[in-house]
Amino acid sequence: MNEVVLGIDPGINTTGYAVIRILNRSCSIVDKGYIRPPKGRPFARRLSFLYESILSILEEFRPAVVVVEEIYSHISYPYTSVLMGHARGVIFLAIDKTGAQLQTIPPSRVKKAIAGRGNASKEQIRGVLKQLYGLGEEFDAYPLDVSDALALATGYVFLTKRK
């Protein structure tokens, strides 16, 4: 099996992404990074920037599957889920334009697949991913959104491909 999987952790301020390749039941990182739409621009322009950036990544790496974090809402911050819904909408549109398969996974399920606990912290998940992929301290310089995206792609593999 040789398959490319893209994980996306959506956000209006920072969207993390990670591209992994599954080859003979092992995973390797092809690319990782983040998108930061320009602050101070109109909201529609920020969404357009996010759409164009995601579309570019999709066209470059041609993933078979794109894994996006399921939306969640915290009672103290309901507006955050509304903003994330906008980001997810343009991301879903870009995915549909390229014909990749879309999968959504709840954060707790990804955490359980990666660290064995659905309530693991973002830092714990990052630590497990660093060990799993042999990543050095330079990985700590990336925003947590990048390790979240890598966890989504890797969690998808653990949940669906390694049964």
Short mmCIF file of N, CA and C in Angstrom, two decimals:
data_model
loop_
_atom_site.label_atom_id
_atom_site.label_comp_id
_atom_site.label_asym_id
_atom_site.label_seq_id
_atom_site.Cartn_x
_atom_site.Cartn_y
_atom_site.Cartn_z
N MET A 1 0.83 -1.17 0.00
CA MET A 1 0.00 0.00 0.00
C MET A 1 0.88 1.24 0.00
N ASN A 2 0.57 2.17 -0.84
CA ASN A 2 1.26 3.46 -0.90
C ASN A 2 0.17 4.53 -0.99
N GLU A 3 -0.10 5.18 0.14
CA GLU A 3 -1.20 6.12 0.21
C GLU A 3 -0.74 7.38 0.92
N VAL A 4 -1.23 8.52 0.47
CA VAL A 4 -0.93 9.80 1.09
C VAL A 4 -2.16 10.26 1.87
N VAL A 5 -1.93 10.68 3.12
CA VAL A 5 -2.99 11.16 3.99
C VAL A 5 -2.62 12.56 4.47
N LEU A 6 -3.58 13.47 4.40
CA LEU A 6 -3.38 14.84 4.87
C LEU A 6 -4.23 15.06 6.10
N GLY A 7 -3.61 15.50 7.18
CA GLY A 7 -4.34 15.89 8.38
C GLY A 7 -4.42 17.40 8.44
N ILE A 8 -5.59 17.93 8.80
CA ILE A 8 -5.78 19.37 8.90
C ILE A 8 -6.44 19.70 10.24
N ASP A 9 -5.80 20.60 10.99
CA ASP A 9 -6.39 21.14 12.21
C ASP A 9 -6.85 22.55 11.89
N PRO A 10 -8.16 22.74 11.62
CA PRO A 10 -8.64 24.02 11.11
C PRO A 10 -8.70 25.12 12.15
N GLY A 11 -8.47 26.34 11.69
CA GLY A 11 -8.61 27.51 12.54
C GLY A 11 -8.60 28.76 11.68
N ILE A 12 -9.12 29.83 12.23
CA ILE A 12 -9.13 31.11 11.51
C ILE A 12 -7.77 31.79 11.64
N ASN A 13 -7.16 31.69 12.81
CA ASN A 13 -5.86 32.32 13.01
C ASN A 13 -4.70 31.44 12.55
N THR A 14 -4.76 30.16 12.89
CA THR A 14 -3.72 29.21 12.49
C THR A 14 -4.37 27.89 12.12
N THR A 15 -4.06 27.39 10.95
CA THR A 15 -4.49 26.07 10.50
C THR A 15 -3.24 25.22 10.32
N GLY A 16 -3.17 24.13 11.07
CA GLY A 16 -2.04 23.22 10.93
C GLY A 16 -2.35 22.16 9.90
N TYR A 17 -1.28 21.68 9.23
CA TYR A 17 -1.45 20.58 8.29
C TYR A 17 -0.24 19.66 8.36
N ALA A 18 -0.48 18.40 8.04
CA ALA A 18 0.60 17.42 7.98
C ALA A 18 0.26 16.38 6.92
N VAL A 19 1.23 16.10 6.07
CA VAL A 19 1.08 15.12 5.00
C VAL A 19 1.94 13.92 5.35
N ILE A 20 1.31 12.74 5.40
CA ILE A 20 2.08 11.53 5.66
C ILE A 20 1.87 10.53 4.53
N ARG A 21 2.84 9.66 4.38
CA ARG A 21 2.75 8.59 3.38
C ARG A 21 2.74 7.26 4.13
N ILE A 22 1.79 6.42 3.76
CA ILE A 22 1.72 5.07 4.29
C ILE A 22 2.35 4.16 3.25
N LEU A 23 3.39 3.49 3.63
CA LEU A 23 4.07 2.57 2.71
C LEU A 23 4.39 1.30 3.47
N ASN A 24 3.79 0.19 3.03
CA ASN A 24 4.03 -1.11 3.66
C ASN A 24 3.83 -1.06 5.17
N ARG A 25 2.71 -0.51 5.59
CA ARG A 25 2.29 -0.47 6.99
C ARG A 25 3.18 0.40 7.88
N SER A 26 3.96 1.29 7.30
CA SER A 26 4.69 2.27 8.11
C SER A 26 4.40 3.65 7.55
N CYS A 27 4.56 4.66 8.40
CA CYS A 27 4.24 6.04 8.03
C CYS A 27 5.49 6.89 8.05
N SER A 28 5.53 7.82 7.12
CA SER A 28 6.60 8.82 7.13
C SER A 28 5.99 10.18 6.82
N ILE A 29 6.61 11.22 7.36
CA ILE A 29 6.13 12.58 7.14
C ILE A 29 6.67 13.08 5.81
N VAL A 30 5.78 13.56 4.96
CA VAL A 30 6.14 14.12 3.67
C VAL A 30 6.30 15.64 3.79
N ASP A 31 5.38 16.27 4.53
CA ASP A 31 5.42 17.72 4.72
C ASP A 31 4.58 18.06 5.93
N LYS A 32 4.88 19.19 6.54
CA LYS A 32 4.09 19.68 7.66
C LYS A 32 4.26 21.19 7.73
N GLY A 33 3.28 21.86 8.30
CA GLY A 33 3.38 23.30 8.42
C GLY A 33 2.08 23.90 8.89
N TYR A 34 1.98 25.20 8.70
CA TYR A 34 0.78 25.91 9.14
C TYR A 34 0.50 27.08 8.21
N ILE A 35 -0.77 27.46 8.24
CA ILE A 35 -1.26 28.57 7.42
C ILE A 35 -1.77 29.63 8.38
N ARG A 36 -1.32 30.85 8.19
CA ARG A 36 -1.80 31.97 9.01
C ARG A 36 -2.33 33.06 8.08
N PRO A 37 -3.65 33.11 7.93
CA PRO A 37 -4.23 34.19 7.13
C PRO A 37 -3.83 35.55 7.72
N PRO A 38 -3.63 36.54 6.87
CA PRO A 38 -3.17 37.85 7.36
C PRO A 38 -4.18 38.50 8.30
N LYS A 39 -3.70 38.86 9.48
CA LYS A 39 -4.57 39.53 10.46
C LYS A 39 -4.86 40.94 9.97
N GLY A 40 -5.97 41.45 10.44
CA GLY A 40 -6.34 42.81 10.07
C GLY A 40 -7.02 42.92 8.72
N ARG A 41 -7.13 41.82 8.01
CA ARG A 41 -7.82 41.82 6.71
C ARG A 41 -9.29 41.48 6.96
N PRO A 42 -10.16 41.83 6.02
CA PRO A 42 -11.58 41.45 6.16
C PRO A 42 -11.72 39.92 6.31
N PHE A 43 -12.72 39.53 7.07
CA PHE A 43 -12.92 38.11 7.37
C PHE A 43 -13.03 37.28 6.10
N ALA A 44 -13.77 37.77 5.12
CA ALA A 44 -13.93 37.03 3.86
C ALA A 44 -12.58 36.82 3.17
N ARG A 45 -11.71 37.82 3.23
CA ARG A 45 -10.38 37.70 2.60
C ARG A 45 -9.53 36.67 3.34
N ARG A 46 -9.66 36.60 4.65
CA ARG A 46 -8.91 35.60 5.44
C ARG A 46 -9.37 34.19 5.08
N LEU A 47 -10.70 34.03 4.91
CA LEU A 47 -11.23 32.73 4.50
C LEU A 47 -10.75 32.37 3.10
N SER A 48 -10.73 33.34 2.21
CA SER A 48 -10.26 33.11 0.85
C SER A 48 -8.79 32.69 0.85
N PHE A 49 -7.97 33.33 1.67
CA PHE A 49 -6.56 32.98 1.81
C PHE A 49 -6.42 31.53 2.29
N LEU A 50 -7.22 31.16 3.28
CA LEU A 50 -7.19 29.79 3.80
C LEU A 50 -7.59 28.80 2.71
N TYR A 51 -8.66 29.09 1.99
CA TYR A 51 -9.12 28.22 0.90
C TYR A 51 -8.01 28.02 -0.14
N GLU A 52 -7.43 29.12 -0.61
CA GLU A 52 -6.40 29.04 -1.64
C GLU A 52 -5.16 28.27 -1.15
N SER A 53 -4.80 28.46 0.11
CA SER A 53 -3.64 27.77 0.67
C SER A 53 -3.90 26.27 0.77
N ILE A 54 -5.06 25.88 1.27
CA ILE A 54 -5.40 24.45 1.37
C ILE A 54 -5.50 23.82 0.00
N LEU A 55 -6.12 24.52 -0.95
CA LEU A 55 -6.23 24.00 -2.30
C LEU A 55 -4.85 23.76 -2.90
N SER A 56 -3.92 24.65 -2.66
CA SER A 56 -2.55 24.50 -3.16
C SER A 56 -1.88 23.25 -2.57
N ILE A 57 -2.07 23.03 -1.27
CA ILE A 57 -1.50 21.84 -0.62
C ILE A 57 -2.13 20.57 -1.19
N LEU A 58 -3.43 20.59 -1.36
CA LEU A 58 -4.14 19.43 -1.93
C LEU A 58 -3.65 19.13 -3.34
N GLU A 59 -3.47 20.15 -4.15
CA GLU A 59 -3.02 19.95 -5.53
C GLU A 59 -1.57 19.47 -5.59
N GLU A 60 -0.73 19.93 -4.66
CA GLU A 60 0.67 19.51 -4.65
C GLU A 60 0.84 18.05 -4.23
N PHE A 61 0.14 17.64 -3.17
CA PHE A 61 0.39 16.31 -2.60
C PHE A 61 -0.63 15.26 -3.00
N ARG A 62 -1.77 15.66 -3.55
CA ARG A 62 -2.81 14.74 -4.03
C ARG A 62 -3.12 13.61 -3.03
N PRO A 63 -3.53 13.96 -1.81
CA PRO A 63 -3.83 12.90 -0.83
C PRO A 63 -5.06 12.10 -1.24
N ALA A 64 -5.06 10.83 -0.89
CA ALA A 64 -6.24 10.00 -1.11
C ALA A 64 -7.30 10.34 -0.06
N VAL A 65 -6.84 10.66 1.15
CA VAL A 65 -7.72 10.94 2.28
C VAL A 65 -7.27 12.22 2.96
N VAL A 66 -8.24 13.03 3.35
CA VAL A 66 -7.97 14.22 4.16
C VAL A 66 -8.76 14.06 5.46
N VAL A 67 -8.06 14.17 6.57
CA VAL A 67 -8.67 13.99 7.89
C VAL A 67 -8.73 15.36 8.57
N VAL A 68 -9.94 15.75 8.96
CA VAL A 68 -10.17 17.04 9.60
C VAL A 68 -10.78 16.77 10.98
N GLU A 69 -10.33 17.55 11.94
CA GLU A 69 -10.86 17.41 13.29
C GLU A 69 -12.34 17.74 13.30
N GLU A 70 -13.13 16.89 14.00
CA GLU A 70 -14.55 17.18 14.15
C GLU A 70 -14.71 18.43 14.98
N ILE A 71 -15.74 19.18 14.68
CA ILE A 71 -15.97 20.43 15.41
C ILE A 71 -16.45 20.10 16.82
N TYR A 72 -15.98 20.89 17.74
CA TYR A 72 -16.44 20.76 19.12
C TYR A 72 -16.71 22.16 19.65
N SER A 73 -17.52 22.22 20.66
CA SER A 73 -17.89 23.52 21.21
C SER A 73 -17.75 23.48 22.72
N HIS A 74 -17.12 24.49 23.25
CA HIS A 74 -17.02 24.64 24.69
C HIS A 74 -18.07 25.65 25.11
N ILE A 75 -18.80 25.34 26.15
CA ILE A 75 -19.90 26.20 26.57
C ILE A 75 -19.45 27.63 26.87
N SER A 76 -18.21 27.80 27.29
CA SER A 76 -17.71 29.14 27.62
C SER A 76 -17.32 29.94 26.38
N TYR A 77 -17.11 29.25 25.25
CA TYR A 77 -16.65 29.92 24.04
C TYR A 77 -17.46 29.49 22.81
N PRO A 78 -18.76 29.75 22.78
CA PRO A 78 -19.56 29.27 21.65
C PRO A 78 -19.18 29.92 20.33
N TYR A 79 -18.70 31.16 20.36
CA TYR A 79 -18.35 31.85 19.12
C TYR A 79 -17.17 31.20 18.42
N THR A 80 -16.29 30.57 19.20
CA THR A 80 -15.13 29.88 18.61
C THR A 80 -15.58 28.78 17.66
N SER A 81 -16.61 28.03 18.02
CA SER A 81 -17.07 26.96 17.13
C SER A 81 -17.71 27.54 15.86
N VAL A 82 -18.29 28.71 15.97
CA VAL A 82 -18.85 29.37 14.78
C VAL A 82 -17.72 29.74 13.82
N LEU A 83 -16.66 30.34 14.36
CA LEU A 83 -15.51 30.71 13.53
C LEU A 83 -14.86 29.47 12.92
N MET A 84 -14.71 28.40 13.72
CA MET A 84 -14.13 27.18 13.20
C MET A 84 -15.01 26.59 12.10
N GLY A 85 -16.32 26.75 12.23
CA GLY A 85 -17.23 26.27 11.19
C GLY A 85 -16.98 26.96 9.85
N HIS A 86 -16.68 28.24 9.88
CA HIS A 86 -16.34 28.95 8.65
C HIS A 86 -15.06 28.38 8.03
N ALA A 87 -14.05 28.18 8.87
CA ALA A 87 -12.77 27.62 8.37
C ALA A 87 -13.00 26.23 7.80
N ARG A 88 -13.74 25.40 8.51
CA ARG A 88 -14.01 24.05 8.02
C ARG A 88 -14.76 24.09 6.70
N GLY A 89 -15.68 25.04 6.55
CA GLY A 89 -16.45 25.15 5.31
C GLY A 89 -15.56 25.37 4.10
N VAL A 90 -14.63 26.30 4.19
CA VAL A 90 -13.76 26.55 3.03
C VAL A 90 -12.78 25.39 2.82
N ILE A 91 -12.37 24.76 3.91
CA ILE A 91 -11.50 23.58 3.78
C ILE A 91 -12.26 22.44 3.10
N PHE A 92 -13.49 22.20 3.51
CA PHE A 92 -14.29 21.15 2.89
C PHE A 92 -14.51 21.43 1.41
N LEU A 93 -14.73 22.69 1.06
CA LEU A 93 -14.91 23.07 -0.34
C LEU A 93 -13.65 22.74 -1.15
N ALA A 94 -12.49 23.07 -0.61
CA ALA A 94 -11.23 22.77 -1.31
C ALA A 94 -11.05 21.26 -1.47
N ILE A 95 -11.37 20.50 -0.44
CA ILE A 95 -11.26 19.04 -0.51
C ILE A 95 -12.18 18.50 -1.60
N ASP A 96 -13.40 19.00 -1.63
CA ASP A 96 -14.36 18.55 -2.65
C ASP A 96 -13.87 18.87 -4.06
N LYS A 97 -13.24 20.02 -4.24
CA LYS A 97 -12.73 20.42 -5.56
C LYS A 97 -11.68 19.44 -6.08
N THR A 98 -10.93 18.82 -5.18
CA THR A 98 -9.87 17.90 -5.62
C THR A 98 -10.31 16.45 -5.65
N GLY A 99 -11.47 16.16 -5.09
CA GLY A 99 -11.97 14.79 -5.12
C GLY A 99 -11.38 13.87 -4.07
N ALA A 100 -10.62 14.40 -3.12
CA ALA A 100 -10.07 13.56 -2.06
C ALA A 100 -11.20 13.10 -1.14
N GLN A 101 -11.00 11.98 -0.49
CA GLN A 101 -11.98 11.47 0.47
C GLN A 101 -11.83 12.24 1.77
N LEU A 102 -12.93 12.71 2.33
CA LEU A 102 -12.93 13.46 3.58
C LEU A 102 -13.32 12.55 4.73
N GLN A 103 -12.54 12.61 5.81
CA GLN A 103 -12.86 11.90 7.05
C GLN A 103 -12.80 12.91 8.19
N THR A 104 -13.71 12.81 9.14
CA THR A 104 -13.64 13.63 10.34
C THR A 104 -13.53 12.71 11.55
N ILE A 105 -12.72 13.14 12.51
CA ILE A 105 -12.50 12.34 13.71
C ILE A 105 -12.55 13.27 14.92
N PRO A 106 -13.25 12.86 15.99
CA PRO A 106 -13.27 13.68 17.20
C PRO A 106 -11.88 13.72 17.85
N PRO A 107 -11.52 14.83 18.46
CA PRO A 107 -10.21 14.95 19.10
C PRO A 107 -9.93 13.85 20.12
N SER A 108 -10.94 13.48 20.91
CA SER A 108 -10.71 12.45 21.94
C SER A 108 -10.39 11.09 21.33
N ARG A 109 -10.96 10.79 20.20
CA ARG A 109 -10.69 9.50 19.53
C ARG A 109 -9.27 9.48 18.97
N VAL A 110 -8.82 10.62 18.42
CA VAL A 110 -7.45 10.73 17.91
C VAL A 110 -6.47 10.57 19.07
N LYS A 111 -6.73 11.27 20.17
CA LYS A 111 -5.84 11.20 21.33
C LYS A 111 -5.74 9.78 21.86
N LYS A 112 -6.86 9.08 21.90
CA LYS A 112 -6.85 7.70 22.37
C LYS A 112 -6.04 6.81 21.43
N ALA A 113 -6.17 7.02 20.13
CA ALA A 113 -5.43 6.22 19.15
C ALA A 113 -3.92 6.47 19.25
N ILE A 114 -3.54 7.71 19.54
CA ILE A 114 -2.12 8.08 19.59
C ILE A 114 -1.49 7.78 20.94
N ALA A 115 -2.16 8.20 22.02
CA ALA A 115 -1.55 8.12 23.36
C ALA A 115 -2.22 7.10 24.28
N GLY A 116 -3.31 6.49 23.82
CA GLY A 116 -3.98 5.51 24.66
C GLY A 116 -4.98 6.13 25.63
N ARG A 117 -5.08 7.46 25.62
CA ARG A 117 -6.00 8.16 26.52
C ARG A 117 -6.70 9.27 25.76
N GLY A 118 -8.02 9.31 25.83
CA GLY A 118 -8.79 10.31 25.12
C GLY A 118 -8.68 11.71 25.70
N ASN A 119 -8.11 11.81 26.90
CA ASN A 119 -7.96 13.12 27.53
C ASN A 119 -6.49 13.55 27.61
N ALA A 120 -5.64 12.96 26.79
CA ALA A 120 -4.22 13.34 26.78
C ALA A 120 -4.08 14.80 26.38
N SER A 121 -3.08 15.47 26.93
CA SER A 121 -2.85 16.88 26.59
C SER A 121 -2.21 16.99 25.21
N LYS A 122 -2.27 18.17 24.64
CA LYS A 122 -1.64 18.43 23.35
C LYS A 122 -0.13 18.18 23.44
N GLU A 123 0.46 18.54 24.56
CA GLU A 123 1.89 18.34 24.75
C GLU A 123 2.24 16.85 24.82
N GLN A 124 1.39 16.05 25.47
CA GLN A 124 1.61 14.59 25.51
C GLN A 124 1.52 13.99 24.11
N ILE A 125 0.55 14.44 23.35
CA ILE A 125 0.39 13.95 21.98
C ILE A 125 1.63 14.31 21.17
N ARG A 126 2.10 15.54 21.31
CA ARG A 126 3.30 15.97 20.58
C ARG A 126 4.49 15.08 20.96
N GLY A 127 4.63 14.76 22.24
CA GLY A 127 5.73 13.90 22.68
C GLY A 127 5.68 12.52 22.05
N VAL A 128 4.49 11.93 22.00
CA VAL A 128 4.34 10.61 21.38
C VAL A 128 4.69 10.69 19.89
N LEU A 129 4.21 11.72 19.21
CA LEU A 129 4.50 11.87 17.78
C LEU A 129 6.00 12.06 17.52
N LYS A 130 6.66 12.81 18.39
CA LYS A 130 8.10 13.00 18.25
C LYS A 130 8.83 11.66 18.33
N GLN A 131 8.42 10.82 19.27
CA GLN A 131 9.03 9.49 19.40
C GLN A 131 8.70 8.62 18.19
N LEU A 132 7.45 8.63 17.81
CA LEU A 132 6.99 7.78 16.71
C LEU A 132 7.71 8.09 15.40
N TYR A 133 7.89 9.38 15.12
CA TYR A 133 8.50 9.79 13.85
C TYR A 133 9.98 10.17 13.98
N GLY A 134 10.54 10.05 15.18
CA GLY A 134 11.94 10.41 15.37
C GLY A 134 12.20 11.89 15.15
N LEU A 135 11.29 12.73 15.59
CA LEU A 135 11.43 14.17 15.40
C LEU A 135 12.26 14.77 16.53
N GLY A 136 13.07 15.73 16.21
CA GLY A 136 13.92 16.38 17.19
C GLY A 136 13.25 17.57 17.84
N GLU A 137 14.05 18.30 18.60
CA GLU A 137 13.55 19.46 19.33
C GLU A 137 13.02 20.56 18.41
N GLU A 138 13.47 20.58 17.15
CA GLU A 138 12.98 21.61 16.22
C GLU A 138 11.47 21.51 16.00
N PHE A 139 10.91 20.33 16.23
CA PHE A 139 9.47 20.16 16.07
C PHE A 139 8.71 21.00 17.10
N ASP A 140 9.33 21.25 18.25
CA ASP A 140 8.69 22.05 19.30
C ASP A 140 8.49 23.50 18.87
N ALA A 141 9.21 23.95 17.86
CA ALA A 141 9.07 25.33 17.39
C ALA A 141 7.78 25.52 16.59
N TYR A 142 7.20 24.45 16.09
CA TYR A 142 5.96 24.55 15.34
C TYR A 142 4.79 24.80 16.30
N PRO A 143 3.76 25.51 15.84
CA PRO A 143 2.55 25.66 16.67
C PRO A 143 1.94 24.29 16.94
N LEU A 144 1.23 24.18 18.05
CA LEU A 144 0.58 22.92 18.39
C LEU A 144 -0.42 22.48 17.32
N ASP A 145 -0.89 23.41 16.51
CA ASP A 145 -1.82 23.07 15.42
C ASP A 145 -1.17 22.08 14.45
N VAL A 146 0.15 22.15 14.29
CA VAL A 146 0.85 21.24 13.38
C VAL A 146 0.88 19.84 13.97
N SER A 147 1.20 19.72 15.26
CA SER A 147 1.19 18.39 15.85
C SER A 147 -0.24 17.83 15.92
N ASP A 148 -1.23 18.72 16.09
CA ASP A 148 -2.62 18.25 16.05
C ASP A 148 -2.95 17.67 14.67
N ALA A 149 -2.49 18.34 13.62
CA ALA A 149 -2.74 17.86 12.26
C ALA A 149 -2.02 16.53 12.02
N LEU A 150 -0.78 16.43 12.51
CA LEU A 150 -0.04 15.17 12.37
C LEU A 150 -0.73 14.06 13.16
N ALA A 151 -1.27 14.40 14.32
CA ALA A 151 -2.02 13.41 15.11
C ALA A 151 -3.27 12.95 14.37
N LEU A 152 -3.95 13.86 13.69
CA LEU A 152 -5.15 13.49 12.93
C LEU A 152 -4.81 12.49 11.82
N ALA A 153 -3.76 12.78 11.05
CA ALA A 153 -3.38 11.88 9.96
C ALA A 153 -2.92 10.54 10.51
N THR A 154 -2.09 10.57 11.55
CA THR A 154 -1.57 9.34 12.14
C THR A 154 -2.68 8.56 12.82
N GLY A 155 -3.54 9.26 13.54
CA GLY A 155 -4.67 8.60 14.21
C GLY A 155 -5.58 7.91 13.21
N TYR A 156 -5.81 8.54 12.07
CA TYR A 156 -6.61 7.92 11.02
C TYR A 156 -5.99 6.59 10.60
N VAL A 157 -4.67 6.59 10.42
CA VAL A 157 -3.98 5.36 10.03
C VAL A 157 -4.14 4.30 11.12
N PHE A 158 -3.92 4.68 12.36
CA PHE A 158 -4.04 3.73 13.47
C PHE A 158 -5.46 3.17 13.57
N LEU A 159 -6.44 4.01 13.33
CA LEU A 159 -7.84 3.59 13.49
C LEU A 159 -8.36 2.78 12.31
N THR A 160 -7.79 2.97 11.11
CA THR A 160 -8.38 2.32 9.94
C THR A 160 -7.46 1.35 9.22
N LYS A 161 -6.17 1.54 9.29
CA LYS A 161 -5.26 0.75 8.47
C LYS A 161 -4.51 -0.34 9.21
N ARG A 162 -4.48 -0.26 10.52
CA ARG A 162 -3.65 -1.22 11.27
C ARG A 162 -4.51 -2.13 12.12
N LYS A 163 -5.53 -2.64 11.56
CA LYS A 163 -6.41 -3.54 12.32
C LYS A 163 -5.95 -4.96 12.18
#
